[in-house]
Coordinates of C-alpha atoms and ligand atoms in Angstrom, one line a residue:
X1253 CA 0.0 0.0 0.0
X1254 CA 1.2 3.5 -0.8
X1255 CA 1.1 6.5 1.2
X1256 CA -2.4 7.9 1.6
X1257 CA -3.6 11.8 1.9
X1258 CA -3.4 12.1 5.2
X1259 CA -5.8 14.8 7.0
X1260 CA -5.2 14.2 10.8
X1261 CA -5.7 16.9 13.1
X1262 CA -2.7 15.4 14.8
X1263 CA -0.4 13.4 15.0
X1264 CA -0.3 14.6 11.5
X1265 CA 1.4 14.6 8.1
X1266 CA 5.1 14.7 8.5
X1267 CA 7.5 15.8 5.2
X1268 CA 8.3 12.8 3.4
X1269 CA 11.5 13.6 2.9
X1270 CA 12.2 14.2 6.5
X1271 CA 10.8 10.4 6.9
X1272 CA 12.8 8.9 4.5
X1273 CA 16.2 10.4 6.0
X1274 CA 15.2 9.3 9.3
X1275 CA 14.6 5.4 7.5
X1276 CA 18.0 6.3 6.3
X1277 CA 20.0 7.1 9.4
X1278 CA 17.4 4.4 11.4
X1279 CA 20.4 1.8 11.9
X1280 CA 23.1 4.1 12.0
X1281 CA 23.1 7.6 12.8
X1282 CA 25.8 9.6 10.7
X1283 CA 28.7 6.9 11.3
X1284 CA 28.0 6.7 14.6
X1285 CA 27.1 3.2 14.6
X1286 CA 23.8 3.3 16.5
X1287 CA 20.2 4.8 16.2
X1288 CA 19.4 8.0 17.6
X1289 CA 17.1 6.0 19.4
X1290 CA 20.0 4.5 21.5
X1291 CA 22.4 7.1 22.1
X1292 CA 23.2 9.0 25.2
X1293 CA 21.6 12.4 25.3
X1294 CA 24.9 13.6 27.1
X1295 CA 26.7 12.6 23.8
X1296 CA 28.2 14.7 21.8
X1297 CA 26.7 13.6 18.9
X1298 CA 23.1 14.1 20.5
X1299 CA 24.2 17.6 21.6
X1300 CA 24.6 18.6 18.2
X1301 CA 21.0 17.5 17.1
X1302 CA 19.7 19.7 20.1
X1303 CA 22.0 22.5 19.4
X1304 CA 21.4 22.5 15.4
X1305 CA 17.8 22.0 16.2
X1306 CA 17.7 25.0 18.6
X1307 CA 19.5 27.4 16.6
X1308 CA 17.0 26.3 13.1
X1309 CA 14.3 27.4 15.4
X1310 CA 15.5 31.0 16.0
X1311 CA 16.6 31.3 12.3
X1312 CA 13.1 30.5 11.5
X1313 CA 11.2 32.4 13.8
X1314 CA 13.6 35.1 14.2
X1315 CA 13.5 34.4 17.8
X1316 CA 15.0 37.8 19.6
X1317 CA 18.1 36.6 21.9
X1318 CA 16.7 37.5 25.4
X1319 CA 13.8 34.5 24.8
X1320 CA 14.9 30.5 25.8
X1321 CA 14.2 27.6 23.6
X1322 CA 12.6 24.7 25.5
X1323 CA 11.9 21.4 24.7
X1324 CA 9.3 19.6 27.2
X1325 CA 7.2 16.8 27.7
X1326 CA 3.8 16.2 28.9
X1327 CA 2.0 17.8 25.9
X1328 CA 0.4 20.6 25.3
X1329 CA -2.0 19.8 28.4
X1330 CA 0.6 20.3 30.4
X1331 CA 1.4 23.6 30.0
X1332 CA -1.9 24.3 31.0
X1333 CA -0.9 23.6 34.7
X1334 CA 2.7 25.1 34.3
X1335 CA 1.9 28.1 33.1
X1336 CA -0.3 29.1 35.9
X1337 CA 2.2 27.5 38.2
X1338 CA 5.3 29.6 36.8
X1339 CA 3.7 33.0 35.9
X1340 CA 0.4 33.7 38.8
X1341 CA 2.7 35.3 40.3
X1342 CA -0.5 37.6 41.6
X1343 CA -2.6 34.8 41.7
X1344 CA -4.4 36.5 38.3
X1345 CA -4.8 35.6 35.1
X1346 CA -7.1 36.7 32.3
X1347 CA -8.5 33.8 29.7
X1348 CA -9.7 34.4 26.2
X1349 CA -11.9 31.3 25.5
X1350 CA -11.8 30.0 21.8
X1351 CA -12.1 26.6 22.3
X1352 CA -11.8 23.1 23.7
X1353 CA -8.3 23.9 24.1
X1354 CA -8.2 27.5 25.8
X1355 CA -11.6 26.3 27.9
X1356 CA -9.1 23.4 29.5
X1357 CA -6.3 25.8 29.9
X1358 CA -8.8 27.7 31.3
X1359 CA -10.2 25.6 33.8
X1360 CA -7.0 23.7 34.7
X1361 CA -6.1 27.5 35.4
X1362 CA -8.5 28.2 38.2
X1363 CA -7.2 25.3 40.1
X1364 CA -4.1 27.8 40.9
X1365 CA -5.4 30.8 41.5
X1366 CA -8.0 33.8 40.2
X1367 CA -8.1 32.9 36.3
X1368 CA -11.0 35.0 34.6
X1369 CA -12.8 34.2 31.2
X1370 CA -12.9 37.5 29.8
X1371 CA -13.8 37.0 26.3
X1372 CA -15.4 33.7 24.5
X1373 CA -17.1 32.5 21.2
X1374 CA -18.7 29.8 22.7
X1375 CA -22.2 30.9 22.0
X1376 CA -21.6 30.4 18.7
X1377 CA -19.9 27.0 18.9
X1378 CA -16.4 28.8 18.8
X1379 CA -17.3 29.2 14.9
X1380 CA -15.7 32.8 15.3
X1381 CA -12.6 34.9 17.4
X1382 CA -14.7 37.4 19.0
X1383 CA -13.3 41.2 19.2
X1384 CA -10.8 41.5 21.4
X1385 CA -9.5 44.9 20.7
X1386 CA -10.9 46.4 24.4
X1387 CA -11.6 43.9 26.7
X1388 CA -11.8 44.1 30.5
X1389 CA -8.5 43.1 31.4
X1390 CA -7.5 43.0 35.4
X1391 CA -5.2 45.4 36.4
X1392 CA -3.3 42.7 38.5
X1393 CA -3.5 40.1 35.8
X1394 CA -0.4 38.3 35.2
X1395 CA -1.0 37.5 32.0
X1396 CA -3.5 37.2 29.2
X1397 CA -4.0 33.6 27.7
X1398 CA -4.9 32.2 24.4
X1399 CA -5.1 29.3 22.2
X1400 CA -3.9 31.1 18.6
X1401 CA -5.5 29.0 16.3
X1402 CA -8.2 26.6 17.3
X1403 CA -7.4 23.2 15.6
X1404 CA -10.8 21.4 16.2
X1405 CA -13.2 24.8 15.0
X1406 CA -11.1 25.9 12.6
X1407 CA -10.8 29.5 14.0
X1408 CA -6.7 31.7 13.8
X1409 CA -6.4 34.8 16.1
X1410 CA -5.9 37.2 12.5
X1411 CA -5.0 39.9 15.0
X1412 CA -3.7 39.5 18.7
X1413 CA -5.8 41.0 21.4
X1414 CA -5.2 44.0 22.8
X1415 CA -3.8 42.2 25.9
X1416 CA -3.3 46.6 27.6
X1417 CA 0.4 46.1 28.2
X1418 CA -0.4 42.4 30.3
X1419 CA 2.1 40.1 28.9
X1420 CA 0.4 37.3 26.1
X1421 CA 0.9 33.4 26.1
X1422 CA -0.2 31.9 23.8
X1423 CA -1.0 28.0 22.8
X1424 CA 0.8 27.8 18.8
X1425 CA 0.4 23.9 18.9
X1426 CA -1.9 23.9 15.5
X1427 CA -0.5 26.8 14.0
X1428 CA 3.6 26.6 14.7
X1429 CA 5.6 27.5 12.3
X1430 CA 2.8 28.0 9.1
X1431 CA 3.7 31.4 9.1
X1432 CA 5.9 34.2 10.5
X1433 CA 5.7 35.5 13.7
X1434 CA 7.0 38.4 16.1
X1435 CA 8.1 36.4 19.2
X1436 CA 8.7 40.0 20.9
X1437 CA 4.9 40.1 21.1
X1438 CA 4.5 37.5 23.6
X1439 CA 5.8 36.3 27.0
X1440 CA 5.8 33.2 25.7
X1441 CA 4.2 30.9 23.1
X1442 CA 4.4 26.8 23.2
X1443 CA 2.8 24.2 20.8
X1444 CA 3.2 20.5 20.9
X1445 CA 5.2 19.1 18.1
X1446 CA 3.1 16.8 16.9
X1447 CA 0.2 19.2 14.6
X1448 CA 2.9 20.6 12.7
X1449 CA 6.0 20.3 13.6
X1450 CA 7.4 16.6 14.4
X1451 CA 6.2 13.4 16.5
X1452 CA 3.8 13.7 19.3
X1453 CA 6.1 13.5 23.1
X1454 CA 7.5 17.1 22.3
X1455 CA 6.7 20.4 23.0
X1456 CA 8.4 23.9 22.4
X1457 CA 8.3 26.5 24.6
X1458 CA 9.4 30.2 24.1
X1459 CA 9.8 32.0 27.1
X1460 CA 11.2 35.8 27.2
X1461 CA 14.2 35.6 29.8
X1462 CA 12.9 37.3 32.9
X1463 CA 10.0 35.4 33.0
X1464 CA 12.1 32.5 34.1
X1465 CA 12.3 32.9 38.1
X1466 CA 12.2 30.5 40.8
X1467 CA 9.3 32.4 42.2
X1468 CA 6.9 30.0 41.0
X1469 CA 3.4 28.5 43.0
X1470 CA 4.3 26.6 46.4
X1471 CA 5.0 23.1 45.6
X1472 CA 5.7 23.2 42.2
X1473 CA 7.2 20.1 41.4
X1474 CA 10.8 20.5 40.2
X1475 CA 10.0 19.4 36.8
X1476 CA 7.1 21.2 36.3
X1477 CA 9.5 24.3 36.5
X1478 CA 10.7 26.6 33.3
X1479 CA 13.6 27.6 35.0
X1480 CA 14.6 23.8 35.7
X1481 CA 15.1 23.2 32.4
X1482 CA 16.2 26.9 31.2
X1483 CA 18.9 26.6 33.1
X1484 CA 20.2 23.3 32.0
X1485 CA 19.6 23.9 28.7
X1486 CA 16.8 21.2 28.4
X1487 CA 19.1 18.3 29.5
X1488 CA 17.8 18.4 32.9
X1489 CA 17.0 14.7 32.4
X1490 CA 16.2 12.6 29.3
X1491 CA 14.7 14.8 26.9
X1492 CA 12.6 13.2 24.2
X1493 CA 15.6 12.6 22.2
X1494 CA 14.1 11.2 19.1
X1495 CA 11.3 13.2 19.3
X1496 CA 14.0 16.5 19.1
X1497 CA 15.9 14.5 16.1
X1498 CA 12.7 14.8 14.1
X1499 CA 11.5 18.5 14.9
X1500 CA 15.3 19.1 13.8
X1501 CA 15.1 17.7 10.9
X1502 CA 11.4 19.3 10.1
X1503 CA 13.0 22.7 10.6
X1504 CA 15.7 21.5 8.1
X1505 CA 13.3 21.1 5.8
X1506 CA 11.3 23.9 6.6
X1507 CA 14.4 26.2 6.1
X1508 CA 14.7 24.4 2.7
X1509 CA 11.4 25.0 1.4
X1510 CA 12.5 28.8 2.0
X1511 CA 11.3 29.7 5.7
X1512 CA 8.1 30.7 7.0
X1513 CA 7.6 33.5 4.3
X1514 CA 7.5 31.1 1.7
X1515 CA 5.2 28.6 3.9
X1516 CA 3.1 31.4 4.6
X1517 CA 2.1 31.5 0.8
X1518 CA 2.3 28.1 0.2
X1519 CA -0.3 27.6 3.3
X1520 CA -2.6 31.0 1.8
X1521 CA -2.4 28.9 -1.7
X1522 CA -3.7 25.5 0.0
X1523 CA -6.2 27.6 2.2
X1524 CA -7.7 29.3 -1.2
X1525 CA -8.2 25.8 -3.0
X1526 CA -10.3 24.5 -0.2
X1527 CA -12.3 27.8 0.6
X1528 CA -12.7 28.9 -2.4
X1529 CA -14.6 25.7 -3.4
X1530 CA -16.3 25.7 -0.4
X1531 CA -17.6 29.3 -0.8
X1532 CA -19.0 27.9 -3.8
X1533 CA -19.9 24.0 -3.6
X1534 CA -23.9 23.7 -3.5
X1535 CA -23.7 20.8 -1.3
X1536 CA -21.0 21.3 1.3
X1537 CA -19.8 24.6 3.2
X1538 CA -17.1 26.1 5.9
X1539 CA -18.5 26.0 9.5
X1540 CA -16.6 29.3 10.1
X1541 CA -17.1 32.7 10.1
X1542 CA -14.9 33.6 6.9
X1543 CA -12.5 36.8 8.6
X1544 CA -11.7 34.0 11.2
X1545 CA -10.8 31.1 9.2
X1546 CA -7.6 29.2 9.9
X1547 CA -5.1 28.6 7.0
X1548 CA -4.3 25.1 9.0
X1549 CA -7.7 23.2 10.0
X1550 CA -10.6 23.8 7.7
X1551 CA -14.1 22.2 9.0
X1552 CA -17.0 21.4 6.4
X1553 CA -20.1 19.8 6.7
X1554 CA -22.9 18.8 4.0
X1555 CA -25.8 19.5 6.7
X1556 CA -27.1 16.1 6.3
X1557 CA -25.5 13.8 8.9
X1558 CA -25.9 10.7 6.9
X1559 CA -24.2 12.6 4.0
X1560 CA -21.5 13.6 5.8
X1561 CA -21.0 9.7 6.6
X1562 CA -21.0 8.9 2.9
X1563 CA -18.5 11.4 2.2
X1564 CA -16.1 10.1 4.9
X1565 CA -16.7 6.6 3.8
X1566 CA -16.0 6.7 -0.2
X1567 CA -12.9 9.5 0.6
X1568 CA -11.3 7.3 3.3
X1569 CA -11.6 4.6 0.2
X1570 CA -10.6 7.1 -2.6
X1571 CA -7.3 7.8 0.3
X1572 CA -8.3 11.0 2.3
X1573 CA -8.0 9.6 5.4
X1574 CA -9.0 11.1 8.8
X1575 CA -11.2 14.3 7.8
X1576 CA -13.9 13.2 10.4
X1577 CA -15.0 15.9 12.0
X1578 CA -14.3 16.8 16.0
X1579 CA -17.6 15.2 17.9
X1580 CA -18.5 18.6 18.6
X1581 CA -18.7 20.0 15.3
X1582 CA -19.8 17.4 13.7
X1583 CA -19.1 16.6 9.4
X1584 CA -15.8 17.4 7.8
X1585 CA -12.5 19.0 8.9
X1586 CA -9.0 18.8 6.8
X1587 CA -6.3 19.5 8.4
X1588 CA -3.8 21.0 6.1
X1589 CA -0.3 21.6 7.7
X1590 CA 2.3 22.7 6.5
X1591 CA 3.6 18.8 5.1
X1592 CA 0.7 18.8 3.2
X1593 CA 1.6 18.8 -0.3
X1594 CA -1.0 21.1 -2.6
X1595 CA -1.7 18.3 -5.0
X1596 CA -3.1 16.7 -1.8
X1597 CA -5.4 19.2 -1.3
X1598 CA -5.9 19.5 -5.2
X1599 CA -7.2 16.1 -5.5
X1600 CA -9.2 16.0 -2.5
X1601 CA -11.1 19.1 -3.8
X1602 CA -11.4 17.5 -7.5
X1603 CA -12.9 13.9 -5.3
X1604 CA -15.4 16.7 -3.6
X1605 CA -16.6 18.1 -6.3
X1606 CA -17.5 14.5 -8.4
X1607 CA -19.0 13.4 -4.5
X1608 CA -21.1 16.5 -5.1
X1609 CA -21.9 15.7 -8.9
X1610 CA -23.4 12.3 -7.6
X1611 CA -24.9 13.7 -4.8
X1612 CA -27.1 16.1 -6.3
Ligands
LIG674 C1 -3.9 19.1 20.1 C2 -3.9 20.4 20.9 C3 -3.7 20.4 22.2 C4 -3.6 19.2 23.1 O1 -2.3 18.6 22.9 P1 -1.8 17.4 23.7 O2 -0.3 17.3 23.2 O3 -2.6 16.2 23.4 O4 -1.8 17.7 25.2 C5 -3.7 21.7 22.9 N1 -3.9 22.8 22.2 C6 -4.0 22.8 20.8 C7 -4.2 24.1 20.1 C8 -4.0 21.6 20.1 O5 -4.2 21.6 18.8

């Protein structure tokens, strides 16, 4: 069996190319006569994959020098407990509620101190980003919170809140590295690797410098501190080594393909194919309000249930696997990262619009 068109939410599409270089160096890693899989992450040969992987990052992203470069575990649901632990400092934060992800950040939030929900769309099934350009943010907040792009509703941020001088986190995981962005904006901004980025059992985490303080929430385990691994360069213990190999060599690639400029309009192309048809199909249509629409995760429907089951069916035959839609939602969604090639999102279009032909 071939490779299929693979629509996952996540895990998700990887490069191919990256894949077949790791099949390549699977047995023996650059002469070094083992796997990455087996070395020690105190080699040198392991700091060099971490190093190179680091520095690819801050090329890409432009990352100014006074921010750190983490690589974590836990997922992305864990930073929803350490970033309340590390930065209430006050004991306040203010929420911007988007999603199923930001609503669990949200909630895991208000186990550590005063976290507020100051803005949501979920009146509207999250189908929208609602205004955020004045919104009543505490004057002791410690920070204003958001999920950027909104993987299962198929919402982006376009613009980023007016967080009134508060410092902004923000949850990338769906969005990282599709398109540029100015790190200085944020305190800090983390996304799990495996949406767009490399193998789920890694997440990245920006953090500006002086965030990074041992004043964190009594009983904070020592892991669950930023500074913990900040300071040793995230080789506190065993990283996820592999994991870090991969996202290295996705950044490689990324940097090849021309940076995120040039994946920017690559992703804007992709985008237009889908939307565009969408905006004009008869039979299926975007579940999102169109100045909100994300350039990653695009959810359809037909409006008939038992339709949208056909659909599924006859493309997961026709290879366009996984566009089920999140329970919530309902129908359709494509995910289209950044690994997705466009003839993938050609042909899926060209298999929608004969579906819709003999569906009339
Ligand atoms: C997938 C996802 C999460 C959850 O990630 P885990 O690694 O499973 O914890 C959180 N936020 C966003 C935006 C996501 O897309």
């Amino acid at each position: 069996m071939g490779r299929v068109y693979n629509f996952s939410a996540g895990p998700a599409v990887l490069p191919e190319e990256v894949l077949k270089e790791a099949a390549a160096e699977m047995l023996d890693y650059r002469g070094s006569g083992m796997s990455v899989m087996e070395m020690s992450h105190r080699s040198k040969v392991f700091e060099t994959i971490i190093k190179e992987a680091e520095q690819d990052l801050r090329d890409l992203l432009e990352i100014p020098d006074n921010y750190k470069v983490l690589f974590l575990q836990g997922g992305a649901h864990l930073q929803f407990a350490m970033v309340p632990m590390n930065f209430m400092k006050h004991g306040k934060a203010d929420y911007i509620v988007t999603g199923q992800w930001a609503k669990k950040a949200f909630k895991e939030a208000q186990k550590f101190g005063d976290a507020r929900c100051i803005a949501s769309s979920e009146d509207k099934t999250f189908s929208y980003i609602p205004d955020c350009s004045d919104l009543p943010i505490d004057e002791d907040a410690d920070y204003v919170y958001i999920c950027e792009n909104n993987t299962i509703y198929g919402t982006k941020f376009h613009e980023l809140p007016n967080t009134k001088g508060k410092d902004l986190i923000s949850d990338v995981s769906s969005c990282f590295l599709s398109e540029p962005m100015d790190v200085s904006k944020y305190a800090m901004i983390y996304g799990g690797a495996q949406k767009n980025i490399g193998p789920a059992g890694v997440v990245v985490a920006i953090i500006r410098e002086d965030l990074i303080t041992p004043d964190v929430l009594e009983g904070t385990p020592t892991m669950l501190q930023y500074k913990t691994h900040a300071d040793a360069d995230s080789l506190f213990n065993t990283p996820p080594c592999y994991g870090i190999y991969i996202c290295g060599k996705v950044f490689k690639w990324l940097k090849k393909q021309g940076g995120l400029s040039a994946m920017k309009a690559y992703n804007e192309k992709k985008a237009a194919i889908l939307y565009n048809f969408l905006d004009e199909s008869k039979l299926f249509y975007g579940t999102v309000e169109k100045g909100s629409r994300s350039l990653m995760n695009v959810p359809f429907v037909t409006g008939d249930a038992q339709l949208d089951e056909k659909f599924i069916k006859e493309a997961t035959q026709a290879g366009f696997v996984n566009l089920k839609g999140h329970r919530s939602v309902g129908g359709m969604r494509a995910s289209i990262y950044n690994a997705m090639p466009i003839e993938g999102v050609e042909k899926l279009v060209a298999f929608m619009k004969k579906f819709e032909t003999e569906n009339a």
